[in-house]
PDB file of C-alpha atoms in Angstrom:
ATOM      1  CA  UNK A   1      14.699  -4.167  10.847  1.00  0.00           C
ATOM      2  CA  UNK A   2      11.253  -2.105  10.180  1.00  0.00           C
ATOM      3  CA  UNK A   3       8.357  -3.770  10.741  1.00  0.00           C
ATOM      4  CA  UNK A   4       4.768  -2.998  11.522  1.00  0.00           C
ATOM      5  CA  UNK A   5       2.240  -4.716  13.467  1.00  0.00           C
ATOM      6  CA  UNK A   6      -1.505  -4.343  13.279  1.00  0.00           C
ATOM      7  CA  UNK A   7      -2.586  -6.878  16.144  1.00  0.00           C
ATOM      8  CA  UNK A   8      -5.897  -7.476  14.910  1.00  0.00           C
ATOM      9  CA  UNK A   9      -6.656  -8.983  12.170  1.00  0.00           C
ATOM     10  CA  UNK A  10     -10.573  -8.874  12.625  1.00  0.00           C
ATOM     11  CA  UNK A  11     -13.028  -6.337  13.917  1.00  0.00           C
ATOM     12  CA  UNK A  12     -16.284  -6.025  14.348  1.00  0.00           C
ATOM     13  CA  UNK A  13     -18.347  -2.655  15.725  1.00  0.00           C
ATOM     14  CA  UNK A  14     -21.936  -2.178  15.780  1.00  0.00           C
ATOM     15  CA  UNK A  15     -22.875   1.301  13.152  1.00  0.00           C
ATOM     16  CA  UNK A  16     -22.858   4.218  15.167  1.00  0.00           C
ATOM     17  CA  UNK A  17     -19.836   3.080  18.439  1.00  0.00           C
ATOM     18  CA  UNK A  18     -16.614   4.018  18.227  1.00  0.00           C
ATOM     19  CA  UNK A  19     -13.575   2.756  16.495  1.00  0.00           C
ATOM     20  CA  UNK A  20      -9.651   2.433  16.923  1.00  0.00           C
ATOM     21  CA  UNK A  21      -7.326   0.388  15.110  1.00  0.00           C
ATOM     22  CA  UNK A  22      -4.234  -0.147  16.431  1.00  0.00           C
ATOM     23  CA  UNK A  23      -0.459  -0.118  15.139  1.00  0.00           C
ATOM     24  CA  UNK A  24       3.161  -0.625  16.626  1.00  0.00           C
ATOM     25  CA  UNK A  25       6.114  -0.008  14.233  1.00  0.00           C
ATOM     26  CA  UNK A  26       9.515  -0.305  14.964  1.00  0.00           C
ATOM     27  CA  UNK A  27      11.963   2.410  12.940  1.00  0.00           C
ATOM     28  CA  UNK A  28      15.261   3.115  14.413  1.00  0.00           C
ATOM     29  CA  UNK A  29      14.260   7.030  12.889  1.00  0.00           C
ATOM     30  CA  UNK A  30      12.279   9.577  13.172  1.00  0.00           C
ATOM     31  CA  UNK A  31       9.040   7.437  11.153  1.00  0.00           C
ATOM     32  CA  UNK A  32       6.478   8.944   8.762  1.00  0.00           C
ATOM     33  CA  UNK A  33       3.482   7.100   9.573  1.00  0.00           C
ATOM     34  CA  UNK A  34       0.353   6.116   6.726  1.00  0.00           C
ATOM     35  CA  UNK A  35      -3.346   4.704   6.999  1.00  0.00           C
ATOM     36  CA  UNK A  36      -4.662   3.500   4.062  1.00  0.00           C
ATOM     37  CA  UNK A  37      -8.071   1.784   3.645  1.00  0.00           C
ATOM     38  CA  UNK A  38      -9.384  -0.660   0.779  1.00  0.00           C
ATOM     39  CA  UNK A  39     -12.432  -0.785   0.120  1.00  0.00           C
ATOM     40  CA  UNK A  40     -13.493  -4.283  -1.523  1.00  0.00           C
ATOM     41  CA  UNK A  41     -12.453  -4.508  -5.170  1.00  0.00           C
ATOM     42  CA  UNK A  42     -10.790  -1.308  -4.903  1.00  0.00           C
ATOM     43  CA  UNK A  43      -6.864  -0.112  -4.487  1.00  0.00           C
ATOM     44  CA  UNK A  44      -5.525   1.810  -1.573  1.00  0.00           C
ATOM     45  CA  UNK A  45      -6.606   5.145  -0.617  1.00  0.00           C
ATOM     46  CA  UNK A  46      -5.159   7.458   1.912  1.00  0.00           C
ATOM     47  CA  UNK A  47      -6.936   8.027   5.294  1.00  0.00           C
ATOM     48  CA  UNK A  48      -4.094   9.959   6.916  1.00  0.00           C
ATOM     49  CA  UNK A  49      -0.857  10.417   7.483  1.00  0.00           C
ATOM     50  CA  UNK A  50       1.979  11.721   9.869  1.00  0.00           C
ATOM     51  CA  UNK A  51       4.787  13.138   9.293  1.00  0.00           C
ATOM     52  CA  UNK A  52       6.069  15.787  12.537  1.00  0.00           C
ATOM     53  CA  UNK A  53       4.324  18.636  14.489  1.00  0.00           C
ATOM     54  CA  UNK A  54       1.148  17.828  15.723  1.00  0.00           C
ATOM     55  CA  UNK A  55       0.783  14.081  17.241  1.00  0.00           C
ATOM     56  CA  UNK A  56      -3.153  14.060  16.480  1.00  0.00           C
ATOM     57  CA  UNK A  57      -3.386  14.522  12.941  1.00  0.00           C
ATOM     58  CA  UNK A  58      -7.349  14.598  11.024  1.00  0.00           C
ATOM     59  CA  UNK A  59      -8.170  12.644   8.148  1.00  0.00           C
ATOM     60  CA  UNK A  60     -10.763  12.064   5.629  1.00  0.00           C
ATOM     61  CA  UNK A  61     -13.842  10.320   6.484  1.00  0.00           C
ATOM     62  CA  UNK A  62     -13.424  11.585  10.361  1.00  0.00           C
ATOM     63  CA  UNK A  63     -10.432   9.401  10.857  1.00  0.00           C
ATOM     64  CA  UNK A  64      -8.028  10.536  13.435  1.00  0.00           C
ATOM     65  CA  UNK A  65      -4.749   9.083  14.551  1.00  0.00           C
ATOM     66  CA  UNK A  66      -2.489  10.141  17.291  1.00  0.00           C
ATOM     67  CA  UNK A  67       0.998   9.375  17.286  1.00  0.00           C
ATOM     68  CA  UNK A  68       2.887   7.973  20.217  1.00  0.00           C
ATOM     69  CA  UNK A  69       6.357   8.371  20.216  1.00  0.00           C
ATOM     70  CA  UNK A  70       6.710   6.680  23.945  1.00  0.00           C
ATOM     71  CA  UNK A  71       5.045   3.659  22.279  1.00  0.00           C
ATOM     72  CA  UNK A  72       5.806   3.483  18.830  1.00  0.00           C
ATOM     73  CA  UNK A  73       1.907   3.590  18.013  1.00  0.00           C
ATOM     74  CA  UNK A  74      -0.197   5.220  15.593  1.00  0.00           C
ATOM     75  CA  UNK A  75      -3.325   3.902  16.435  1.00  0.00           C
ATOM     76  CA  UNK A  76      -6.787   4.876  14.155  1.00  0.00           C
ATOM     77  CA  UNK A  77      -9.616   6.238  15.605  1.00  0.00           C
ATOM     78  CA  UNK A  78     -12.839   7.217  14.703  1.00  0.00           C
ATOM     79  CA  UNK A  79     -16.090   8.466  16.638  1.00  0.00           C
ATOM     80  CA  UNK A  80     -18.756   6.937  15.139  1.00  0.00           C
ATOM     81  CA  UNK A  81     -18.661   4.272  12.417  1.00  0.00           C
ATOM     82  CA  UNK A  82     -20.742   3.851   9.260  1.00  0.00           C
ATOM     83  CA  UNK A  83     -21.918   0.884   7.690  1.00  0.00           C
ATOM     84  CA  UNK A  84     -19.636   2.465   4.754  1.00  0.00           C
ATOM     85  CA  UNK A  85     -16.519   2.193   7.138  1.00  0.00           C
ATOM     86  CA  UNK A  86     -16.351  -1.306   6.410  1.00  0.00           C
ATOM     87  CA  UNK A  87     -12.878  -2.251   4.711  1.00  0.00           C
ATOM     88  CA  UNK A  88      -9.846  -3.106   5.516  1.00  0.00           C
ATOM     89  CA  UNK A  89      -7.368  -1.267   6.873  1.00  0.00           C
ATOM     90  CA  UNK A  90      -3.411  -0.946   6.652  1.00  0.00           C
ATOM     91  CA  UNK A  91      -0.885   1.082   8.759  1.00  0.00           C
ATOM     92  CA  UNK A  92       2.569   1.795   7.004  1.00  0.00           C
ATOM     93  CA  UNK A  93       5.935   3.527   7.941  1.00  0.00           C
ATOM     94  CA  UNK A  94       7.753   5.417   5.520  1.00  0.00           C
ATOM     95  CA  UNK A  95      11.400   4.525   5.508  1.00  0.00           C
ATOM     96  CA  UNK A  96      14.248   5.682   3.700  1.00  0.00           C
ATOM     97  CA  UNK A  97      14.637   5.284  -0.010  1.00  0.00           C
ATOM     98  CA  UNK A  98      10.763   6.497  -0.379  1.00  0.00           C
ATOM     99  CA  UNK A  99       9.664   2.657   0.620  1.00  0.00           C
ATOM    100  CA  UNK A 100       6.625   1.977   2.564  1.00  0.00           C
ATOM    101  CA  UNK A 101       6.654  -1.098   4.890  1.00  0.00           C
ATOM    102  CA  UNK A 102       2.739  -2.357   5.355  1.00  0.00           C
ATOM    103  CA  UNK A 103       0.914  -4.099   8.210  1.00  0.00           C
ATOM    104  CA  UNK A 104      -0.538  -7.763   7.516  1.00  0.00           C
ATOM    105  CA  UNK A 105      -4.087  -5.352   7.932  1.00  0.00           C
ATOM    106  CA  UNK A 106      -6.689  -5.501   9.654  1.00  0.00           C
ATOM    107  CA  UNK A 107     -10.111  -6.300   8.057  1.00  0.00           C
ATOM    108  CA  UNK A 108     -13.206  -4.200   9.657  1.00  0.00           C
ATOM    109  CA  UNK A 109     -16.860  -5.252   9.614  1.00  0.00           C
ATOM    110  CA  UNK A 110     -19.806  -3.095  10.599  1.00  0.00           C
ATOM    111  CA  UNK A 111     -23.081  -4.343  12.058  1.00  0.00           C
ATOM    112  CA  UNK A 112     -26.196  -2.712  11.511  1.00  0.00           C
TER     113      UNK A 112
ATOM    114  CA  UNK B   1      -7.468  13.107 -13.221  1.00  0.00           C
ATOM    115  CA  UNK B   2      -4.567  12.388 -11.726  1.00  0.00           C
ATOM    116  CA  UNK B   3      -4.300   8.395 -11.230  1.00  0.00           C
ATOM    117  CA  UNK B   4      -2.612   5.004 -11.694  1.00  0.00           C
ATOM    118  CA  UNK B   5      -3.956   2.833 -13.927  1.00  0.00           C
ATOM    119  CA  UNK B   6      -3.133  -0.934 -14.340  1.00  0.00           C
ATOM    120  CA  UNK B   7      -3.910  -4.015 -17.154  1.00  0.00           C
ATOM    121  CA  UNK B   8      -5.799  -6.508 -16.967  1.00  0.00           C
ATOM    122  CA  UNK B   9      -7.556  -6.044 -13.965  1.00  0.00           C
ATOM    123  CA  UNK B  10      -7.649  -9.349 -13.662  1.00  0.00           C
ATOM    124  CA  UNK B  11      -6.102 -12.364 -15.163  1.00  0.00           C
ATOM    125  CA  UNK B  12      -6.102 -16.038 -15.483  1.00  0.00           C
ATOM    126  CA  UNK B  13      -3.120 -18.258 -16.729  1.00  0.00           C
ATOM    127  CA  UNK B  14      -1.469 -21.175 -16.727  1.00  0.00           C
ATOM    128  CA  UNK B  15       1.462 -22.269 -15.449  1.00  0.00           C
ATOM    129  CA  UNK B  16       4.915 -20.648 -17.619  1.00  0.00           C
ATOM    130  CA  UNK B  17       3.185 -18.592 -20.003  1.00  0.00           C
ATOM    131  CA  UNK B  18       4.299 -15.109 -20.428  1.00  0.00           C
ATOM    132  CA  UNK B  19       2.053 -11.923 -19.139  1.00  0.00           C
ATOM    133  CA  UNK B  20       2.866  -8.760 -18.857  1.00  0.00           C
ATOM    134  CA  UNK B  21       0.863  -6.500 -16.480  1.00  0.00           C
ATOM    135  CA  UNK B  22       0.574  -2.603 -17.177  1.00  0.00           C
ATOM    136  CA  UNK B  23       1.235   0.351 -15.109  1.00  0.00           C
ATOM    137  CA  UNK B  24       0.666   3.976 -16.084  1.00  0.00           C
ATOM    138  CA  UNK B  25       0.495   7.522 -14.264  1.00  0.00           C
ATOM    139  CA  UNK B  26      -0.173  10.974 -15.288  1.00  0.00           C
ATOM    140  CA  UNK B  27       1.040  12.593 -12.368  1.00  0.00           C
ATOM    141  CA  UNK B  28       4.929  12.820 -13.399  1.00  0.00           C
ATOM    142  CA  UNK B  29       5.719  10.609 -10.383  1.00  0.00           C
ATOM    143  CA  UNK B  30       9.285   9.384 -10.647  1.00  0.00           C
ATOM    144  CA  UNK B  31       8.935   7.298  -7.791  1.00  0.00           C
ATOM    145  CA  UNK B  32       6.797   3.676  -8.773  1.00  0.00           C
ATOM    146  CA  UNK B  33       6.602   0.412  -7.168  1.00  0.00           C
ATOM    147  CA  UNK B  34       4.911  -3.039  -7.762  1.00  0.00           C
ATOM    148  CA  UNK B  35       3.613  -4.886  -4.634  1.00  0.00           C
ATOM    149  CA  UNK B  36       2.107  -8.072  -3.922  1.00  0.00           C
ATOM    150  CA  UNK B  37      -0.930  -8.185  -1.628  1.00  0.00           C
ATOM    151  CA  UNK B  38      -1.638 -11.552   0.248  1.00  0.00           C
ATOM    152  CA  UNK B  39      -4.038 -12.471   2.728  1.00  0.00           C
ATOM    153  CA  UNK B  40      -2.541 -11.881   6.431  1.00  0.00           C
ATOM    154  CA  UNK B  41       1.133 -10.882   4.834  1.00  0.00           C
ATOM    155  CA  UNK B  42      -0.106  -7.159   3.715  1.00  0.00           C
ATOM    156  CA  UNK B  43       1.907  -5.530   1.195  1.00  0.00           C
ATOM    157  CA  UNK B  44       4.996  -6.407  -0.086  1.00  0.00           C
ATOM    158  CA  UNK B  45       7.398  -4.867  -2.173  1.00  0.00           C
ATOM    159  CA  UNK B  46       8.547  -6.797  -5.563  1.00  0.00           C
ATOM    160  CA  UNK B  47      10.468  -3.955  -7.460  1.00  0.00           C
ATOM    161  CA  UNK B  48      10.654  -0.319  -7.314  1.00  0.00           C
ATOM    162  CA  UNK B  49      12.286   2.742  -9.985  1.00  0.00           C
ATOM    163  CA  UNK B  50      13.281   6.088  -8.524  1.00  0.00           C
ATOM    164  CA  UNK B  51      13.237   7.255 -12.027  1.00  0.00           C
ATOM    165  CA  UNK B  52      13.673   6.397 -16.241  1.00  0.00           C
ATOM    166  CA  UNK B  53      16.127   3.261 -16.090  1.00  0.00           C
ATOM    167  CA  UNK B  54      16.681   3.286 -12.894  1.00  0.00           C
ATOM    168  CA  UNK B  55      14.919  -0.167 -11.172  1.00  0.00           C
ATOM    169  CA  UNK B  56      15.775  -2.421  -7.817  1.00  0.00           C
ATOM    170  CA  UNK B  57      14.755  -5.289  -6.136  1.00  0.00           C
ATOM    171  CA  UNK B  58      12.398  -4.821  -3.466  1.00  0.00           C
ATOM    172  CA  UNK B  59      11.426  -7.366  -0.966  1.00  0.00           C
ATOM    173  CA  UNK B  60      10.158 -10.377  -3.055  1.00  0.00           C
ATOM    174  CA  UNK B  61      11.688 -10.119  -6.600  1.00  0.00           C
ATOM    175  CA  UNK B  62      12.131 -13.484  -7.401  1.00  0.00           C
ATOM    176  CA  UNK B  63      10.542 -14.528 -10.821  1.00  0.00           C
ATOM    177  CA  UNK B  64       9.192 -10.998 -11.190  1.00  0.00           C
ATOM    178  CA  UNK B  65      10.887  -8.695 -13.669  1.00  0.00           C
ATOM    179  CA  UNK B  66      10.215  -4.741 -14.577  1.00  0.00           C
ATOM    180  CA  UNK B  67      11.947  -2.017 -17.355  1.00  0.00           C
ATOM    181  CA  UNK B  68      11.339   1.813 -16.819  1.00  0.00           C
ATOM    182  CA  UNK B  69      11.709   2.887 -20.412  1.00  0.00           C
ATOM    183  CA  UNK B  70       9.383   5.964 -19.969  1.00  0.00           C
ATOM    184  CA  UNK B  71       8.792   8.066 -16.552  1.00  0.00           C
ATOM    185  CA  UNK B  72       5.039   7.090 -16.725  1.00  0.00           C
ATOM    186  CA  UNK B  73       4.899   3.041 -17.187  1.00  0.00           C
ATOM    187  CA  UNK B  74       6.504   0.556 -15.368  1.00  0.00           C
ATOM    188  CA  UNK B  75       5.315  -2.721 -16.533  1.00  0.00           C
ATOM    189  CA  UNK B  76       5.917  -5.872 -14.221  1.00  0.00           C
ATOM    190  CA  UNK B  77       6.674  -9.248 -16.401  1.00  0.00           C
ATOM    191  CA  UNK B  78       6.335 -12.702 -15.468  1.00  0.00           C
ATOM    192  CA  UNK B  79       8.023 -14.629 -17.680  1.00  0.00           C
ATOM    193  CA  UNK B  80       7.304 -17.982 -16.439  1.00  0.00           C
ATOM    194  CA  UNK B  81       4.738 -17.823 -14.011  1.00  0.00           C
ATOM    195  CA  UNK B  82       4.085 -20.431 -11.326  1.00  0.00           C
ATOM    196  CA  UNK B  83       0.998 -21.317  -8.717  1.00  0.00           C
ATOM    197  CA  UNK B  84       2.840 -19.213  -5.897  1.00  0.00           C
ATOM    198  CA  UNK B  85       2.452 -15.848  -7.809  1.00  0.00           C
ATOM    199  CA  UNK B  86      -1.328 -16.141  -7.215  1.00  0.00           C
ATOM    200  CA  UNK B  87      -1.847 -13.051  -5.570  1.00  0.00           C
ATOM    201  CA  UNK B  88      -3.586  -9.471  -6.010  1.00  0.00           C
ATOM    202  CA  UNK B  89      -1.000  -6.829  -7.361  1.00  0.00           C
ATOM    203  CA  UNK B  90      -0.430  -3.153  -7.248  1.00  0.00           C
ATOM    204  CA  UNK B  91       1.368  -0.589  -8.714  1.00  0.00           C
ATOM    205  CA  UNK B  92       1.906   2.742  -6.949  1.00  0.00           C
ATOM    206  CA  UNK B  93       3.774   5.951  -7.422  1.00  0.00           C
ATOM    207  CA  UNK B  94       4.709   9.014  -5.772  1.00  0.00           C
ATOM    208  CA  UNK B  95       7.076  12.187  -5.938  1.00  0.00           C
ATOM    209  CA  UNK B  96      10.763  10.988  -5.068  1.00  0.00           C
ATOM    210  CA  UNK B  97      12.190  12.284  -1.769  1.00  0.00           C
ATOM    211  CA  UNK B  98      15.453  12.807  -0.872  1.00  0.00           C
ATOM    212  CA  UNK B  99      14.346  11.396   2.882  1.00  0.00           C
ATOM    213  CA  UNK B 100      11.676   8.701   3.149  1.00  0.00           C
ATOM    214  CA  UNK B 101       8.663   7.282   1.638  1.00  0.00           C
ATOM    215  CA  UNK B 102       5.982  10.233   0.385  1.00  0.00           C
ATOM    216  CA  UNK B 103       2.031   9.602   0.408  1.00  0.00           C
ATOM    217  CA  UNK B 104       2.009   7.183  -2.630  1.00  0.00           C
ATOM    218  CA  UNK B 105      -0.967   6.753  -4.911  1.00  0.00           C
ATOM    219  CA  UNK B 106      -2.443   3.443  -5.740  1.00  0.00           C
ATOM    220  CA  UNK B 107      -3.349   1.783  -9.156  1.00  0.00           C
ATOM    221  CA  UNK B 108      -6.935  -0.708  -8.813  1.00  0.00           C
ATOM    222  CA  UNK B 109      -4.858  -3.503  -8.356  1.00  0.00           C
ATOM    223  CA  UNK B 110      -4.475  -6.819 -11.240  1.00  0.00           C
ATOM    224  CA  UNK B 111      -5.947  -9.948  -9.756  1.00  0.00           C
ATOM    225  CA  UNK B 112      -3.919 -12.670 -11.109  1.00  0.00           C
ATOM    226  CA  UNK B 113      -4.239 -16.478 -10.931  1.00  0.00           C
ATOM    227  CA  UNK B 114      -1.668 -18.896 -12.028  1.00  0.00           C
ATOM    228  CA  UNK B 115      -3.414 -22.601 -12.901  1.00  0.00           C
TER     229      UNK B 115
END
């Protein structure tokens, strides 16, 4: 069956390091691959998302993700995190019959 | 601007009284959903409509009900709602594909609470 995994449930990074976020799905297919991010009080908005061609694929906010086929990962990354950044965050594969299976999440807090 | 709305934004009930929460677009989606968000479990699916009258079960239907009279709104009814349907709830939609799941746009979500 699909499923996605988003290992961490916490993390915290001090303003200004680095970020990733990681995911494993499992899809017997070809997947179509989401980030979403929710801010607090606020619905889901799109970060990124992958669907073929390039495996690194740009975002808004400076997200990046890079698909890995030989892992069945599409971890998040991002350079340099603002106190803004702070949110949670949920990976999602696309399957068929337009569905979208979520991660349990994982909530990120920034330090100043 | 294009977006999914939802009503209330948040509720508070009691135990097997009737509520109906509201979903509307204005982006002639035909594809919308209702999920349940709960801490550590994500997002989960309760009922989807590829399009006007047509709706299915998703995930976890049980005591949840929806209608698709209009391409638009796809209400989701409780019509006896218990303690265990405490949970923040959203409605999405996107354009149908004939493959798998489009980038699918987000109403604020309906905090609900079931005493």
């Amino acid at each position: 069956a699909q499923s996605v995994t988003q290992p961490d449930i916490h993390i915290t990074v001090s303003e200004g390091a680095s970020l990733e976020l990681r995911c494993n799905y499992s899809y017997g297919a070809t997947p179509y691959l989401f980030w979403y991010v929710q801010s607090p009080g606020q619905g889901l908005q799109l970060l990124l998302k992958y669907f073929s061609g390039d495996t690194l694929v740009q975002g808004i906010k400076g997200f990046e993700a890079e698909f890995k086929r030989s892992q069945s990962s599409f971890n998040l990354r991002k350079p340099s995190v603002h106190w803004s950044d702070a949110a949670e965050y949920f990976c999602a594969v696309g399957i068929y019959g337009n569905k979208l299976v979520f991660g349990a999440g994982t909530i990120l807090r920034v330090k100043s | 601007e294009a977006q999914v709305t939802q009503n209330p934004r948040y509720l508070i009930t009691v135990t097997g009284k009737k509520l109906t929460v509201t979903c509307s677009q204005n982006m002639n989606h035909e594809y919308m959903s209702w999920y349940r968000q709960d801490p550590g479990l994500g997002l989960r699916q309760i009922y989807y409509s590829m399009n006007v009258e047509v709706t299915d079960k998703g995930d976890v239907p049980e005591g949840y009900k929806v209608s698709r009279k209009e391409k638009r709104n796809f209400p989701l009814i409780l019509e006896s709602p218990s303690p265990n349907q405490t949970s923040l709830y959203f409605c999405a939609s996107s354009f149908r594909n004939s493959g798998r799941a489009n980038e699918q746009f987000f109403g604020p979500g309906t905090r609900l609470t079931v005493l």
